mmCIF file of C-alpha atoms in Angstrom:
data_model
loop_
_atom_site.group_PDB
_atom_site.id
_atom_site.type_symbol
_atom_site.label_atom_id
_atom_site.label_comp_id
_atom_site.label_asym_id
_atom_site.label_seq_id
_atom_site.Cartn_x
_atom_site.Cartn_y
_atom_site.Cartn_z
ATOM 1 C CA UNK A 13 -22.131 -21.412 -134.148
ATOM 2 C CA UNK A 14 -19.993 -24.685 -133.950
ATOM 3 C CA UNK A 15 -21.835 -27.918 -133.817
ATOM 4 C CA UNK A 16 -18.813 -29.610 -131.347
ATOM 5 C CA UNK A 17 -16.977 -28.271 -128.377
ATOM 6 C CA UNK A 18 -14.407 -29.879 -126.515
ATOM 7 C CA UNK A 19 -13.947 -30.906 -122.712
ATOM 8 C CA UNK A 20 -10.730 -30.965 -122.135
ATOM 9 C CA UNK A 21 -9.392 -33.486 -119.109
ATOM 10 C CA UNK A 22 -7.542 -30.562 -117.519
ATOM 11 C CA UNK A 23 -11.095 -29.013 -117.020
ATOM 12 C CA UNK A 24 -12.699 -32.597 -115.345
ATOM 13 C CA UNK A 25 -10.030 -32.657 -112.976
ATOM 14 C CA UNK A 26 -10.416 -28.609 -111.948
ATOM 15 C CA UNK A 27 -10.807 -28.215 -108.375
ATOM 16 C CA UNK A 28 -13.564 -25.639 -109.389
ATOM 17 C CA UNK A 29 -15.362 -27.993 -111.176
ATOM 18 C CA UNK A 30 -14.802 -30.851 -108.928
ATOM 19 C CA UNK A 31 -16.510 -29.423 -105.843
ATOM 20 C CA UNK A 32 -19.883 -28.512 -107.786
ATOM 21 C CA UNK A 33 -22.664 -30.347 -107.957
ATOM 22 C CA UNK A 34 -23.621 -32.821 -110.948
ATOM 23 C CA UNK A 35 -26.620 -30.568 -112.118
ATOM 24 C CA UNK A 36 -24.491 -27.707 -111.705
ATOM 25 C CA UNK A 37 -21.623 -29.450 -113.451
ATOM 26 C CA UNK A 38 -24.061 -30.641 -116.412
ATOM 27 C CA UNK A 39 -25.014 -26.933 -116.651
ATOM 28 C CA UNK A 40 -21.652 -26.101 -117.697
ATOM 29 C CA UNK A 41 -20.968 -28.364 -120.150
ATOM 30 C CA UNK A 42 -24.407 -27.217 -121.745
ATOM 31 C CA UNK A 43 -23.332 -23.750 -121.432
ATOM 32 C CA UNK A 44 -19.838 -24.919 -122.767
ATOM 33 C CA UNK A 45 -21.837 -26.918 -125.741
ATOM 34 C CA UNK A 46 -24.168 -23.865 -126.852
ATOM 35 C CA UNK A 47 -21.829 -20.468 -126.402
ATOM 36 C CA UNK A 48 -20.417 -19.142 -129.198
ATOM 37 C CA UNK A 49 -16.426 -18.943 -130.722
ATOM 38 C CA UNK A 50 -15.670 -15.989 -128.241
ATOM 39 C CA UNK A 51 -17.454 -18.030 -125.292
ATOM 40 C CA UNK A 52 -20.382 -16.041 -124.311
ATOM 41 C CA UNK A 53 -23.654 -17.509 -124.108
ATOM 42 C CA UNK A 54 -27.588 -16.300 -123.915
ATOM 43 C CA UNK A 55 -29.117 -18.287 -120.676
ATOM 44 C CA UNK A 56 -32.122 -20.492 -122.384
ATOM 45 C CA UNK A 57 -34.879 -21.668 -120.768
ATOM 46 C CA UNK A 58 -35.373 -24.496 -122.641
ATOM 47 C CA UNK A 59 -31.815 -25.663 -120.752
ATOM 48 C CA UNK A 60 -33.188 -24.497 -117.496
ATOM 49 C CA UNK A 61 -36.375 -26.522 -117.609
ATOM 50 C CA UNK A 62 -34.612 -30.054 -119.206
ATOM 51 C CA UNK A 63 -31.811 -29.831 -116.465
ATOM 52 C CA UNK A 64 -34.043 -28.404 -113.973
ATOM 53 C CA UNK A 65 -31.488 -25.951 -112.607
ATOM 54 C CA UNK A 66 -32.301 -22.297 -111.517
ATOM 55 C CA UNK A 67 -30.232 -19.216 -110.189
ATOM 56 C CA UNK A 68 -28.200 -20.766 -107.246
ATOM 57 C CA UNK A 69 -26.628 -23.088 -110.261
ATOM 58 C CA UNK A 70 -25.770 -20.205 -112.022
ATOM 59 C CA UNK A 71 -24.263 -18.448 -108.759
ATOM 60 C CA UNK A 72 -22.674 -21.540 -108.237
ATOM 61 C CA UNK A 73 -20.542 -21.537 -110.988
ATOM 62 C CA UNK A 74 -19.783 -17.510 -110.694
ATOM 63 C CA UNK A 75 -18.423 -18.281 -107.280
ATOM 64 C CA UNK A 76 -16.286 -20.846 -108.608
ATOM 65 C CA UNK A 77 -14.969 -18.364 -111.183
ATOM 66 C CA UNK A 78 -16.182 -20.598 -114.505
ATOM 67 C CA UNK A 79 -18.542 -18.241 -115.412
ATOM 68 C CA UNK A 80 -18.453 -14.161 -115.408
ATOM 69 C CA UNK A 81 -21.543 -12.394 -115.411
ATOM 70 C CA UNK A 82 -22.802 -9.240 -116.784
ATOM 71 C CA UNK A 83 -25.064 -6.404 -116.008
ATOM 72 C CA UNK A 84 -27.908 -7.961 -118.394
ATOM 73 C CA UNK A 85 -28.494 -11.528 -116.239
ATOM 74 C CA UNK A 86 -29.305 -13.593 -119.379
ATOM 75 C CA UNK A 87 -25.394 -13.198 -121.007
ATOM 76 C CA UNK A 88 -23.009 -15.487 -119.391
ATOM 77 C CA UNK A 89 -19.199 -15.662 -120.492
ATOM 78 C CA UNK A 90 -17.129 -18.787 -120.052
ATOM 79 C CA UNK A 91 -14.338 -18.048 -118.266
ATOM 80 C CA UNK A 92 -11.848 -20.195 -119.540
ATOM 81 C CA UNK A 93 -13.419 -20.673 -122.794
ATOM 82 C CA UNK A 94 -9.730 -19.808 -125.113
ATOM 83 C CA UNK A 95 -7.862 -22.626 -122.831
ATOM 84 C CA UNK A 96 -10.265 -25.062 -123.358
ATOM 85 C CA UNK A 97 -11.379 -24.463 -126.989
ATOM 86 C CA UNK A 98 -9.444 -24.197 -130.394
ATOM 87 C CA UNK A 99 -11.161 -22.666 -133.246
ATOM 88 C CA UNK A 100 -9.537 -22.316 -136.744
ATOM 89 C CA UNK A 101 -9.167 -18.417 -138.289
ATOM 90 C CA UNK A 102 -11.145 -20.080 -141.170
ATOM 91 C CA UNK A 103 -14.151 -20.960 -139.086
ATOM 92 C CA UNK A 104 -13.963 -18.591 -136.119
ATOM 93 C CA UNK A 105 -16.882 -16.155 -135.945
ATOM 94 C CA UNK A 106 -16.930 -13.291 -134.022
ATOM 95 C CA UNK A 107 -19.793 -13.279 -131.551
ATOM 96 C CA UNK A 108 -22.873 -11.019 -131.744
ATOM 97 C CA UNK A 109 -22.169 -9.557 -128.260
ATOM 98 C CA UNK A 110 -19.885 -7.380 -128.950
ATOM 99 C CA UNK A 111 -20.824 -4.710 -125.904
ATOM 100 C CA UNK A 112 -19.820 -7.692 -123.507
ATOM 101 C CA UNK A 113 -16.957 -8.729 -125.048
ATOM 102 C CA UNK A 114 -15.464 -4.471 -125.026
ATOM 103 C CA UNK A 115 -15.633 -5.356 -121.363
ATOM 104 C CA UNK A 116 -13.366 -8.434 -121.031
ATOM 105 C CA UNK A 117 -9.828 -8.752 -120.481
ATOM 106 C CA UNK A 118 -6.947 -11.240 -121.343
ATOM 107 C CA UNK A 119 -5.076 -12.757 -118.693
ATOM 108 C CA UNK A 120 -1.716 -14.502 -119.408
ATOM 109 C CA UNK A 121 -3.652 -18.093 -118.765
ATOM 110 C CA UNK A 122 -6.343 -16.822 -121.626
ATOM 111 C CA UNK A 123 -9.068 -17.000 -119.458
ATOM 112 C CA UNK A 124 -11.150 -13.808 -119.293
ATOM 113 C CA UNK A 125 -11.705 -11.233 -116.687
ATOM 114 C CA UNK A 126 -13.470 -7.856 -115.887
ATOM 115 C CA UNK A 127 -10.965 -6.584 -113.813
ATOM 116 C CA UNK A 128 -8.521 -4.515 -115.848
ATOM 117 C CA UNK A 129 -6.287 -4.323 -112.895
ATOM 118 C CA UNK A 130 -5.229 -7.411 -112.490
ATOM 119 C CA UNK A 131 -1.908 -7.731 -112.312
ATOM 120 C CA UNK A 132 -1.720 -10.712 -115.145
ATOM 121 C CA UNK A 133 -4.105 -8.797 -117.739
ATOM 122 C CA UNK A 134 -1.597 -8.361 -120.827
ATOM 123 C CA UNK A 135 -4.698 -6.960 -123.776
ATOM 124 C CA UNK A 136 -8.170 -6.244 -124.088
ATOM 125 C CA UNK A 137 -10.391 -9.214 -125.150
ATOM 126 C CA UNK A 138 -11.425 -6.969 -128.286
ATOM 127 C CA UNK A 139 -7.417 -6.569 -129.545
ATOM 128 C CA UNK A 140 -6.272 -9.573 -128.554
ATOM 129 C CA UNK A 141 -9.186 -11.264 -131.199
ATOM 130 C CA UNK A 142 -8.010 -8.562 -133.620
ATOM 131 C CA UNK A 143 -5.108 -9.437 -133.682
ATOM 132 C CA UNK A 144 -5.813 -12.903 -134.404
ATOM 133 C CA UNK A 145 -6.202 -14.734 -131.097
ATOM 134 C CA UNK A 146 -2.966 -16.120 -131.024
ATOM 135 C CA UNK A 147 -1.450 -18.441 -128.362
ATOM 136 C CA UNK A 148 2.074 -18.854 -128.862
ATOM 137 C CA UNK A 149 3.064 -15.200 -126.910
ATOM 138 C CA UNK A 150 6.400 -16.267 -125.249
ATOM 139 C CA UNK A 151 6.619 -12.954 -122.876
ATOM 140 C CA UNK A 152 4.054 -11.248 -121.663
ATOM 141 C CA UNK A 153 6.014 -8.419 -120.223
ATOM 142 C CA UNK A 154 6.325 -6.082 -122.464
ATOM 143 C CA UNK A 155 2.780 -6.614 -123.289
ATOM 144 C CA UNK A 156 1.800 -6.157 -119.701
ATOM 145 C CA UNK A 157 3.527 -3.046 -119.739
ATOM 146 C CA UNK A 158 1.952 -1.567 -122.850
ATOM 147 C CA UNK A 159 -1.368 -1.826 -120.864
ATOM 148 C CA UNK A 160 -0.539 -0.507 -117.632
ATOM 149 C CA UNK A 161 0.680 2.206 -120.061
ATOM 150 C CA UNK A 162 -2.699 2.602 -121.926
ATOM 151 C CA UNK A 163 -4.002 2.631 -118.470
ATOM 152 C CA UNK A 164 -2.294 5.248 -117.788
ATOM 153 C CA UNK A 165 -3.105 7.481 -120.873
ATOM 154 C CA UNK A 166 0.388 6.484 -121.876
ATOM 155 C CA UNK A 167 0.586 5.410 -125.689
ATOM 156 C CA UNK A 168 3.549 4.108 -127.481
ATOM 157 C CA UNK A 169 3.435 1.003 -129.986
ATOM 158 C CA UNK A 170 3.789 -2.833 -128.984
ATOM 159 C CA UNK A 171 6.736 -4.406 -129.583
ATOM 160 C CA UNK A 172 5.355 -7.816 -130.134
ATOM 161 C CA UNK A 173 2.351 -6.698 -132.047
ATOM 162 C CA UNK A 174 -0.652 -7.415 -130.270
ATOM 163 C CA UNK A 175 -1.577 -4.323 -129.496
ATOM 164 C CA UNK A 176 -0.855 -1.657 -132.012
ATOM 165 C CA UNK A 177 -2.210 1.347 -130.926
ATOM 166 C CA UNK A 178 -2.588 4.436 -133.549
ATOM 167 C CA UNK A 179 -2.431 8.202 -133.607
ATOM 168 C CA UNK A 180 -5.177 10.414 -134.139
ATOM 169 C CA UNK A 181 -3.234 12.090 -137.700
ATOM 170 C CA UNK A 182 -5.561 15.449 -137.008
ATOM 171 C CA UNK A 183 -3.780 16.040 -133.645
ATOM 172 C CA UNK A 184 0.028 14.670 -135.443
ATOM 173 C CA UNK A 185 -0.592 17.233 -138.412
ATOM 174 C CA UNK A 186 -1.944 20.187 -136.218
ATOM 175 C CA UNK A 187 1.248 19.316 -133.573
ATOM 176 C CA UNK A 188 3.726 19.398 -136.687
ATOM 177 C CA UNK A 189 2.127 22.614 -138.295
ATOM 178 C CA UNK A 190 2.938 24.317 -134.155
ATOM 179 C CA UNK A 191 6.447 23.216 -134.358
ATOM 180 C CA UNK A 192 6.847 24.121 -138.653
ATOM 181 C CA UNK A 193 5.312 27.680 -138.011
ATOM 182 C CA UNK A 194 6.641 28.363 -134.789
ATOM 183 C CA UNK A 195 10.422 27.460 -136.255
ATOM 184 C CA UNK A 196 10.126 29.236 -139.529
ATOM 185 C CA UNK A 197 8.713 32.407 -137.526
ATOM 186 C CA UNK A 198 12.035 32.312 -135.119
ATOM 187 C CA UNK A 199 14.481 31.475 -138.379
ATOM 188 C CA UNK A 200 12.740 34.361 -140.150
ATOM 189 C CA UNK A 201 13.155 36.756 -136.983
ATOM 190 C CA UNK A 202 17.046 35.899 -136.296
ATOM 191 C CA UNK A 203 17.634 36.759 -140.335
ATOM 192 C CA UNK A 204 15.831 39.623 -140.094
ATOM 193 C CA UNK A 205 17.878 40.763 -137.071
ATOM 194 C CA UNK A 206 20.868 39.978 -139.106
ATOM 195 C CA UNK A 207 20.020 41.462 -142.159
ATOM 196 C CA UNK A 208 18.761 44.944 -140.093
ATOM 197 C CA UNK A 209 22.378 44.897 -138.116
ATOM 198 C CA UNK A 210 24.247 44.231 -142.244
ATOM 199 C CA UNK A 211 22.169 47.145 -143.318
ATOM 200 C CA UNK A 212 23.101 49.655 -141.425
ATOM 201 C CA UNK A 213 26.473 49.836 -142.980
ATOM 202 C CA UNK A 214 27.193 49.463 -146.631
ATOM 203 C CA UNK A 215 30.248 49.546 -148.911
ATOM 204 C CA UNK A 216 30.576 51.721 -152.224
ATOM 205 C CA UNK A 217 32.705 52.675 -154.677
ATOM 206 C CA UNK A 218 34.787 55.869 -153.545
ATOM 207 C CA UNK A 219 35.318 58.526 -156.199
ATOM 208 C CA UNK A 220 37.772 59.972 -153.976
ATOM 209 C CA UNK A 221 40.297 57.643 -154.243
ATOM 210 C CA UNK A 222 39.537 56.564 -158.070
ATOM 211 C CA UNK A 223 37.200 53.581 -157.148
ATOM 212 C CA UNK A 224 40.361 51.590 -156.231
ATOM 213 C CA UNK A 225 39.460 51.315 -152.694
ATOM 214 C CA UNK A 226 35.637 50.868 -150.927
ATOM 215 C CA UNK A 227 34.425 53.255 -148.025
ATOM 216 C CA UNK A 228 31.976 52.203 -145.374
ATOM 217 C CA UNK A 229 29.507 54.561 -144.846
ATOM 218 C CA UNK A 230 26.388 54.675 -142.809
ATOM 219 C CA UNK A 231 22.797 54.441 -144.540
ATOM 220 C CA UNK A 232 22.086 58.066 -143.316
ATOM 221 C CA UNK A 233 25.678 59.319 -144.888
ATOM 222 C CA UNK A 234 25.571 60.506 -148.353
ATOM 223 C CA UNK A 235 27.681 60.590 -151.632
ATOM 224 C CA UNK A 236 27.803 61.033 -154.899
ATOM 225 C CA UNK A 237 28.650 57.499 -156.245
ATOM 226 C CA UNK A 238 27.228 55.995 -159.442
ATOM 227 C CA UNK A 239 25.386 53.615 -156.733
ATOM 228 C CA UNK A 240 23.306 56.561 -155.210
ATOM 229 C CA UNK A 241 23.512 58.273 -158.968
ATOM 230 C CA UNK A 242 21.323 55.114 -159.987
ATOM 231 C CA UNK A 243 18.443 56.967 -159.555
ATOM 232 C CA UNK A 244 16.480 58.873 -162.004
ATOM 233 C CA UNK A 245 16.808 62.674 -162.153
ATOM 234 C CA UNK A 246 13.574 64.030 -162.470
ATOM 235 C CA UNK A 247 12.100 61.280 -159.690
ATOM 236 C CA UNK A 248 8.850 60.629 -162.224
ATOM 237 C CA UNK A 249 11.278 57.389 -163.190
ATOM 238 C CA UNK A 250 12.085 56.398 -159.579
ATOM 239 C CA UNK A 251 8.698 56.478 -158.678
ATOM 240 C CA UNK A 252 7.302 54.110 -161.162
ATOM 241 C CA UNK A 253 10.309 52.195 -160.989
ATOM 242 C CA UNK A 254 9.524 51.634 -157.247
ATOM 243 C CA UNK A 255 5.655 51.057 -158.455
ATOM 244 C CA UNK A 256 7.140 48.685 -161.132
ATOM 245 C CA UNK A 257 9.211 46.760 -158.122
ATOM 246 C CA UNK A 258 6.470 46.599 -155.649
ATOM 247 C CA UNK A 259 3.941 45.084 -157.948
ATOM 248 C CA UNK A 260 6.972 42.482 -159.194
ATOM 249 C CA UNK A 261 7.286 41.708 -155.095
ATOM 250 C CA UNK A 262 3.766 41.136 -154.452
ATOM 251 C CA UNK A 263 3.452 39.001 -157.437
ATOM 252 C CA UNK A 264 5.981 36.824 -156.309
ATOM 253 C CA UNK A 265 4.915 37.271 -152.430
ATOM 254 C CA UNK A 266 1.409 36.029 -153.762
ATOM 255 C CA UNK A 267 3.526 32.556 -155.629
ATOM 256 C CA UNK A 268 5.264 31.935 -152.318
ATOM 257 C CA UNK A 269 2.124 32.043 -150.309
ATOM 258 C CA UNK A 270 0.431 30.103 -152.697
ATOM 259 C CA UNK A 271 3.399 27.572 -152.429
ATOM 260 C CA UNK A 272 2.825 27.701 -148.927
ATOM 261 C CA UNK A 273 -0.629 26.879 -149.203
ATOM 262 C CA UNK A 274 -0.273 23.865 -151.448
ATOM 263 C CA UNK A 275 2.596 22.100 -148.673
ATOM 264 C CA UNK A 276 0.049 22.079 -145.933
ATOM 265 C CA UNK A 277 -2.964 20.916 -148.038
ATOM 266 C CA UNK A 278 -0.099 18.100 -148.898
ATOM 267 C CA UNK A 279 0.120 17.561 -145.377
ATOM 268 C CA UNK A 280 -3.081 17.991 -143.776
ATOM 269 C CA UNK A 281 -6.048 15.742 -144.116
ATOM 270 C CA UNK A 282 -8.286 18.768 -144.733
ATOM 271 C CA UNK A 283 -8.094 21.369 -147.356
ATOM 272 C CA UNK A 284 -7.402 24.349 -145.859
ATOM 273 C CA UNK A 285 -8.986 27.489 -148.201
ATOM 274 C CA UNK A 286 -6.530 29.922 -149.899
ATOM 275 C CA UNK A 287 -9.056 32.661 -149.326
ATOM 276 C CA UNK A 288 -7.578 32.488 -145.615
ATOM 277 C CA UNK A 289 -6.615 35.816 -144.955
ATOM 278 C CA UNK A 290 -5.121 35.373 -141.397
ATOM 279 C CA UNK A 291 -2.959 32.360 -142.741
ATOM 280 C CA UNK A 292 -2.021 34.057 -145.664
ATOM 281 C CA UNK A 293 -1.189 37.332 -143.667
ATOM 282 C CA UNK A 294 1.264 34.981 -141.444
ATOM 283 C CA UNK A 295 2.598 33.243 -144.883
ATOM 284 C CA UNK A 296 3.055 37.069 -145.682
ATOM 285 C CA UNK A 297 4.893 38.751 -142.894
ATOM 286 C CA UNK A 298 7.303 35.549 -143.021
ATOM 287 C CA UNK A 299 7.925 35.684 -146.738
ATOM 288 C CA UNK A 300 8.449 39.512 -145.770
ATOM 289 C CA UNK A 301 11.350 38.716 -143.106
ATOM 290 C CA UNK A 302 13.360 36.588 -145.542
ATOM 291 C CA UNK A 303 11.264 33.164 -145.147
ATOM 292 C CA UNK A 304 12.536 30.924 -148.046
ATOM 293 C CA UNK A 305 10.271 27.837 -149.494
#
């Protein structure tokens, strides 16, 4: 705690102060002289018993509005201690009350208050100090604004600084997952759709007329083209052929999930296991529908 304090003339000539009486007025520069660089001070009774003052002093200057008090009796805060007090960055330190000082509230003026809906309340005491106390805010508006906002449950960042609020990144990563899966599942539907709709036709090489022209023929129509010819005869061929193809599809079905995998562990701020067989059976059934990484 600082050895000096000022008493600034503005503060002599306050009506507030004016209209107390001199023990109660001494009080208050003792409880000016002993609080510390955020302005809240422990009552002592060593300063009771040499000024010989007792509650109605104390009331006194809570009427007046110099002091605000708390729920424990023994912390006082100094109103107007940031008007009448400047403490360098390099010396300021932070008080030890921090529970009282969650509760304050910066008005326009400086001064502190408890009452976060007044109307000229522009930050928390704890983010204004944060942010590094300063004084030289030229409008208050927009700051004003961004706390009737917060109030509200409404969160968007300052423009002037003093209060930059931040996002949980759990709740942005789990929104942006919704909206990634929920898009790639629709894109993978509507090509799906097409590619059903492109399948039930196909073109092929007539014999009849020479292969110089192409005949469109429906999947259930047959022909004897070298296309449906591609086959084996015996079917032993075509079947491990199709074994041969299914295990190449998996393989690769196995990469893109994998793939898939390593994105949203490059997202997400926790590692989500491979061994998850719901996510991997959703990774699947898109890969499945023509979902390309």
């Amino acid at each position: 705690m600082a050895e000096r304090r000022m008493i600034s003339k503005s503060l002599l000539m306050d009506n507030r102060f004016l209209r107390l009486n001199n023990d109660t007025k001494t009080l208050y520069i003792y409880l000016l002289s002993f609080a510390d660089d955020d302005g809240i001070v422990k009552r002592s009774m060593m300063i009771d018993s040499v000024l010989r003052v007792d509650d109605s002093n104390y009331s006194a200057l809570e009427e007046n509005g110099l002091i605000i008090p708390n729920q424990n009796d023994q912390i006082k805060v100094i109103t107007d201690w940031n008007s009448l007090q400047s403490i360098r960055k390099d010396i300021y330190r932070q008080t030890t009350y921090l529970e009282v000082r969650s509760q304050l509230f910066m008005r326009t003026d400086y001064s502190y208050t408890k009452d976060p809906n007044d109307k000229n309340v522009f930050s928390s005491a704890d983010d204004w100090i944060r942010n590094g106390r300063p004084k030289d805010i030229t409008d208050f508006k927009p700051l004003i604004q961004q706390h009737l906002n917060d109030r509200n449950g409404i969160r968007n960042d300052d423009r002037n600084g003093v209060r930059n609020l931040s996002i949980d990144k759990n709740s942005i990563d789990k929104s942006r997952l919704e909206q990634y899966s929920t898009v790639q599942h629709s894109s993978a539907q509507q090509r799906a759709e097409k590619g059903n709709k492109e399948n039930n036709y196909k073109y092929i090489n007539s014999s009849s007329n020479g292969g110089m022209g192409e005949t469109l023929l429906n999947d259930n129509s047959s022909t004897s083209s070298i296309e449906n010819n591609a086959t084996t005869e015996n079917g032993e061929n075509s079947g491990v052929d199709n074994r041969v193809n299914n295990q190449l599809d998996t393989n690769n079905n196995q990469d893109a999930i994998s793939s898939l995998f390593n994105y949203l562990n490059g997202i997400s701020p926790t590692d989500i296991p491979k061994d998850n067989k719901r996510l991997a059976d959703v990774f699947d059934m898109l890969i499945r529908n023509g979902y390309e990484i």
